[in-house]
Amino acid sequence: MNALSGRIARLIASQGPISIAQFMTMALHDPQDGYYATRDPFGRGGDFTTAPEISQMFGELLGLWCVQCWHDQGKPAPAQLVELGPGRGTLMADALRAAKLMPDFLASIEVVLVEASPALTAIQKETLKDSPAPVRWLTQFDERLSDRPLFLLANEFFDALPIRQFVKTDRGWCERMVGLDTNGVLAFALAPEPSAGFTLPPNRDGAPLGAFYEAASGASALAEQIAEIIARRGGAALIVDYGYGVEAGFGETLQAVKDHAFAGVLDSPGEADLSAHIDFAALADAARSGGAKGYGPVEQGEFLTSLGIIPRAERLAQQQASGSRECGHLGDSPQAEAQLERLILPDQMGTLFKALAIMPANAPKPPRF
Ligand code: SAH
């Protein structure tokens, strides 16, 4: 049992079982021992690798997507380019380098990075020290944002937001909690009574006994807040993550990843990444509730291909062969062709990962949706 599981166990012993959302918040963000609060989890030496760490092409194309939306909405100035959960800052650095193609855009924006982790904020500051646009940091997405039009990117951010789990029993939908087993070790336990006030979304009717429903109310509330801002002031949001397309299933998707392998969710809180599938349909609904329009989700492979990643990879491969690189980072797999395959092939990140766009209802359709 590590120090954080000991503290969580003592909390449960004194207060009773906690929700999975509360467990996730402590495991990921505890200031002393939380996973993100204390480490740089990315890359070969870390626990998992994300698309921007695989290849500079990912951030470049997402950056150009934002530039195109800004252009299509009449080049509003001033504007803000916000990223949620920027990790090492790699995506933003690649996006800003690509955006140099449109100097007006860079001259109009302030970059805002929303990051809870002090450890990762320090790395982002280093990555972005030569940023061509001013950058500032917020620990959460809140009123400290300016009132400018909002152009927003989020890659593998929503999957880290806390979820609650409910299981269908013959008594009704009961919440799955984190309690203690007879040895005082963290263990899942179903609440004995159905949750009061629990309502299932209409598309989940007909679930069999034993079905799981994962409620990501924080993710939906955030998507709605983003949508309200975009509907009112203009802008565009692109959310890329792994998860369900049209129909979310009834399975359990909460997972822990450590050293590039799955681990037990409760085994070593603070030492493994925790995440769950995104319900894209729920996020699109939230965008509509916020008064904006949701587009997609489109599978990552299809989306990046339609944005031109194949010719971009060919060009990058030529530059790599001639020994010159367009001042991007080398990526996790050094060859452009291997990077391309990891990002777009169906058995890699091409179909499980998807992109969803949130736009003002009256704005031109976003590129490639
Ligand atoms: N977008 C990056 C990192 C993804 S990991 C990439 O693609 O490489 C998730 C990121 O979100 C980390 O930077 C983590 O510290 C941050 N994060 C997770 N939960 C957060 C929260 N509630 N508020 C702010 N940042 C959060």
Tab-separated table of C-alpha atoms in Angstrom, residues 64-276:
chain	number	residue	atom	x	y	z
A	64	LEU	CA	-3.846	24.959	-38.875
A	65	TRP	CA	-7.410	23.772	-38.227
A	66	CYS	CA	-7.790	26.580	-35.649
A	67	VAL	CA	-6.224	29.111	-38.007
A	68	GLN	CA	-8.685	28.112	-40.735
A	69	CYS	CA	-11.699	28.466	-38.390
A	70	TRP	CA	-10.419	31.889	-37.272
A	71	HIS	CA	-10.042	32.913	-40.916
A	72	ASP	CA	-13.532	31.601	-41.816
A	73	GLN	CA	-15.072	33.654	-39.000
A	74	GLY	CA	-13.643	36.912	-40.356
A	75	LYS	CA	-10.306	36.941	-38.479
A	76	PRO	CA	-11.652	38.253	-35.149
A	77	ALA	CA	-9.041	40.251	-33.240
A	78	PRO	CA	-8.207	40.069	-30.442
A	79	ALA	CA	-8.873	36.344	-29.946
A	80	GLN	CA	-7.576	33.659	-27.591
A	81	LEU	CA	-6.143	30.211	-28.274
A	82	VAL	CA	-6.757	27.984	-25.272
A	83	GLU	CA	-5.508	24.465	-24.678
A	84	LEU	CA	-6.908	22.221	-21.949
A	85	GLY	CA	-4.418	19.850	-20.312
A	86	PRO	CA	-1.383	20.668	-22.468
A	87	GLY	CA	0.890	17.899	-21.113
A	88	ARG	CA	4.429	18.848	-22.087
A	89	GLY	CA	3.272	21.792	-24.236
A	90	THR	CA	4.289	19.929	-27.376
A	91	LEU	CA	0.989	20.245	-29.225
A	92	MET	CA	0.860	23.999	-28.644
A	93	ALA	CA	4.486	24.494	-29.713
A	94	ASP	CA	3.809	22.588	-32.961
A	95	ALA	CA	0.510	24.431	-33.530
A	96	LEU	CA	2.129	27.855	-33.069
A	97	ARG	CA	5.027	26.977	-35.376
A	98	ALA	CA	2.558	25.938	-38.093
A	99	ALA	CA	0.486	29.081	-37.453
A	100	LYS	CA	3.444	31.212	-38.541
A	101	LEU	CA	1.965	30.701	-42.015
A	102	MET	CA	-0.706	33.192	-40.901
A	103	PRO	CA	1.086	36.014	-39.061
A	104	ASP	CA	-2.211	37.929	-38.560
A	105	PHE	CA	-3.466	35.051	-36.450
A	106	LEU	CA	-0.399	35.064	-34.220
A	107	ALA	CA	-0.623	38.841	-33.875
A	108	SER	CA	-4.268	38.563	-32.738
A	109	ILE	CA	-4.090	35.853	-30.131
A	110	GLU	CA	-3.219	35.360	-26.550
A	111	VAL	CA	-2.414	31.709	-25.709
A	112	VAL	CA	-3.947	30.378	-22.480
A	113	LEU	CA	-2.881	26.991	-21.133
A	114	VAL	CA	-5.249	25.390	-18.625
A	115	GLU	CA	-3.169	23.035	-16.494
A	116	ALA	CA	-3.725	21.721	-12.973
A	117	SER	CA	-0.285	20.175	-12.528
A	118	PRO	CA	2.598	22.342	-11.256
A	119	ALA	CA	5.100	19.755	-12.551
A	120	LEU	CA	3.694	19.886	-16.092
A	121	THR	CA	3.267	23.685	-16.003
A	122	ALA	CA	7.017	23.991	-15.419
A	123	ILE	CA	7.722	21.770	-18.455
A	124	GLN	CA	5.238	23.755	-20.605
A	125	LYS	CA	6.979	27.008	-19.666
A	126	GLU	CA	10.250	25.600	-20.925
A	127	THR	CA	8.712	24.188	-24.144
A	128	LEU	CA	7.008	27.493	-24.945
A	129	LYS	CA	9.713	29.923	-23.879
A	130	ASP	CA	10.161	31.141	-27.476
A	131	SER	CA	6.443	31.250	-28.253
A	132	PRO	CA	5.575	33.651	-31.088
A	133	ALA	CA	2.474	34.785	-29.122
A	134	PRO	CA	2.032	35.729	-25.445
A	135	VAL	CA	1.214	32.764	-23.187
A	136	ARG	CA	-0.379	32.627	-19.749
A	137	TRP	CA	-1.508	29.787	-17.495
A	138	LEU	CA	-4.703	29.017	-15.563
A	139	THR	CA	-5.201	26.077	-13.225
A	140	GLN	CA	-8.792	25.667	-14.401
A	141	PHE	CA	-11.159	26.797	-17.121
A	142	ASP	CA	-12.977	29.641	-15.415
A	143	GLU	CA	-13.860	33.328	-15.416
A	144	ARG	CA	-10.197	34.305	-15.468
A	145	LEU	CA	-10.343	33.659	-19.233
A	146	SER	CA	-10.701	36.851	-21.204
A	147	ASP	CA	-13.905	37.727	-23.050
A	148	ARG	CA	-12.311	37.243	-26.476
A	149	PRO	CA	-13.543	34.749	-29.106
A	150	LEU	CA	-12.411	31.312	-27.972
A	151	PHE	CA	-10.387	28.924	-30.117
A	152	LEU	CA	-9.771	25.805	-28.056
A	153	LEU	CA	-7.856	22.538	-28.373
A	154	ALA	CA	-8.037	19.555	-26.006
A	155	ASN	CA	-6.230	16.303	-26.681
A	156	GLU	CA	-6.631	13.462	-24.189
A	157	PHE	CA	-7.947	15.904	-21.592
A	158	PHE	CA	-11.596	14.909	-21.202
A	159	ASP	CA	-10.694	11.234	-20.591
A	160	ALA	CA	-8.917	12.292	-17.393
A	161	LEU	CA	-11.968	14.023	-15.916
A	162	PRO	CA	-13.621	12.162	-13.043
A	163	ILE	CA	-16.535	9.820	-13.741
A	164	ARG	CA	-19.076	8.080	-11.529
A	165	GLN	CA	-20.111	4.496	-12.242
A	166	PHE	CA	-23.579	3.016	-11.799
A	167	VAL	CA	-24.467	-0.658	-12.148
A	168	LYS	CA	-27.917	-1.974	-13.022
A	169	THR	CA	-29.155	-4.389	-10.357
A	170	ASP	CA	-32.586	-5.873	-9.650
A	171	ARG	CA	-32.960	-3.077	-7.065
A	172	GLY	CA	-32.257	-0.367	-9.662
A	173	TRP	CA	-29.086	1.547	-10.615
A	174	CYS	CA	-26.644	1.414	-7.703
A	175	GLU	CA	-23.463	3.485	-7.559
A	176	ARG	CA	-20.149	1.639	-7.581
A	177	MET	CA	-18.062	3.060	-4.765
A	178	VAL	CA	-14.552	2.649	-3.420
A	179	GLY	CA	-14.593	1.092	0.050
A	180	LEU	CA	-12.385	-1.241	2.083
A	181	ASP	CA	-12.245	-5.042	2.087
A	182	THR	CA	-11.955	-7.072	5.290
A	183	ASN	CA	-8.179	-6.501	5.291
A	184	GLY	CA	-8.614	-2.744	5.097
A	185	VAL	CA	-7.450	-2.644	1.454
A	186	LEU	CA	-9.187	-0.435	-1.161
A	187	ALA	CA	-11.910	-2.409	-2.950
A	188	PHE	CA	-14.915	-1.679	-5.151
A	189	ALA	CA	-18.290	-2.023	-3.435
A	190	LEU	CA	-21.772	-1.470	-4.759
A	191	ALA	CA	-23.981	0.923	-2.785
A	192	PRO	CA	-26.741	-1.191	-1.203
A	193	GLU	CA	-29.528	1.164	-2.271
A	194	PRO	CA	-30.210	2.638	-5.707
A	195	SER	CA	-28.978	6.215	-6.026
A	196	ALA	CA	-31.663	8.758	-5.234
A	197	GLY	CA	-32.166	11.276	-8.022
A	198	PHE	CA	-30.273	9.183	-10.534
A	199	THR	CA	-31.667	9.509	-14.035
A	200	LEU	CA	-30.440	7.552	-17.006
A	201	PRO	CA	-30.155	9.334	-20.356
A	202	PRO	CA	-32.922	8.178	-22.724
A	203	ASN	CA	-30.485	6.449	-25.098
A	204	ARG	CA	-29.486	4.032	-22.310
A	205	ASP	CA	-32.926	2.496	-21.821
A	206	GLY	CA	-33.032	-1.276	-22.091
A	207	ALA	CA	-29.751	-1.956	-20.309
A	208	PRO	CA	-29.380	-5.571	-19.144
A	209	LEU	CA	-28.760	-6.466	-15.481
A	210	GLY	CA	-25.093	-5.960	-14.637
A	211	ALA	CA	-24.744	-3.138	-17.191
A	212	PHE	CA	-22.489	-0.225	-16.293
A	213	TYR	CA	-23.326	3.408	-16.881
A	214	GLU	CA	-20.434	5.852	-16.574
A	215	ALA	CA	-21.580	9.399	-15.839
A	216	ALA	CA	-19.124	12.135	-16.765
A	217	SER	CA	-21.101	15.097	-15.515
A	218	GLY	CA	-17.979	17.243	-15.107
A	219	ALA	CA	-17.016	16.649	-18.740
A	220	SER	CA	-20.511	17.529	-19.954
A	221	ALA	CA	-20.685	20.661	-17.803
A	222	LEU	CA	-17.332	21.809	-19.175
A	223	ALA	CA	-18.348	21.133	-22.794
A	224	GLU	CA	-21.526	23.136	-22.198
A	225	GLN	CA	-19.567	26.033	-20.701
A	226	ILE	CA	-17.194	26.051	-23.698
A	227	ALA	CA	-20.178	25.939	-26.052
A	228	GLU	CA	-21.863	28.889	-24.315
A	229	ILE	CA	-18.746	31.019	-24.728
A	230	ILE	CA	-18.314	30.019	-28.376
A	231	ALA	CA	-22.006	30.641	-29.121
A	232	ARG	CA	-21.786	34.119	-27.572
A	233	ARG	CA	-18.383	35.361	-28.694
A	234	GLY	CA	-17.422	33.166	-31.639
A	235	GLY	CA	-14.585	30.700	-31.948
A	236	ALA	CA	-14.192	26.953	-32.325
A	237	ALA	CA	-13.280	23.994	-30.122
A	238	LEU	CA	-11.660	20.745	-31.208
A	239	ILE	CA	-11.807	17.901	-28.720
A	240	VAL	CA	-9.716	14.834	-29.607
A	241	ASP	CA	-9.833	11.792	-27.390
A	242	TYR	CA	-10.515	8.085	-27.260
A	243	GLY	CA	-14.030	6.873	-26.776
A	244	TYR	CA	-17.427	5.883	-28.057
A	245	GLY	CA	-18.812	7.163	-31.327
A	246	VAL	CA	-22.556	7.304	-31.827
A	247	GLU	CA	-23.724	4.812	-29.214
A	248	ALA	CA	-21.968	4.447	-25.894
A	249	GLY	CA	-21.950	0.867	-24.625
A	250	PHE	CA	-22.841	-0.548	-21.227
A	251	GLY	CA	-19.312	-1.597	-20.411
A	252	GLU	CA	-16.886	-0.466	-17.779
A	253	THR	CA	-14.066	1.581	-19.305
A	254	LEU	CA	-12.259	3.090	-16.321
A	255	GLN	CA	-8.633	2.039	-16.707
A	256	ALA	CA	-5.249	2.477	-15.090
A	257	VAL	CA	-2.072	2.584	-17.189
A	258	LYS	CA	1.438	2.318	-15.787
A	259	ASP	CA	4.666	1.696	-17.725
A	260	HIS	CA	2.688	1.349	-20.998
A	261	ALA	CA	0.585	-1.541	-19.582
A	262	PHE	CA	-2.792	-1.848	-17.870
A	263	ALA	CA	-2.753	-1.912	-14.080
A	264	GLY	CA	-5.419	-2.383	-11.389
A	265	VAL	CA	-7.427	0.826	-10.936
A	266	LEU	CA	-7.146	0.730	-7.126
A	267	ASP	CA	-3.687	-0.828	-6.889
A	268	SER	CA	-1.384	2.159	-6.624
A	269	PRO	CA	-3.232	5.492	-6.679
A	270	GLY	CA	-0.988	8.335	-7.813
A	271	GLU	CA	1.396	5.995	-9.623
A	272	ALA	CA	-0.802	5.089	-12.616
A	273	ASP	CA	-2.769	7.208	-15.088
A	274	LEU	CA	-6.543	6.833	-14.764
A	275	SER	CA	-8.903	7.509	-17.637
A	276	ALA	CA	-12.236	6.441	-19.105
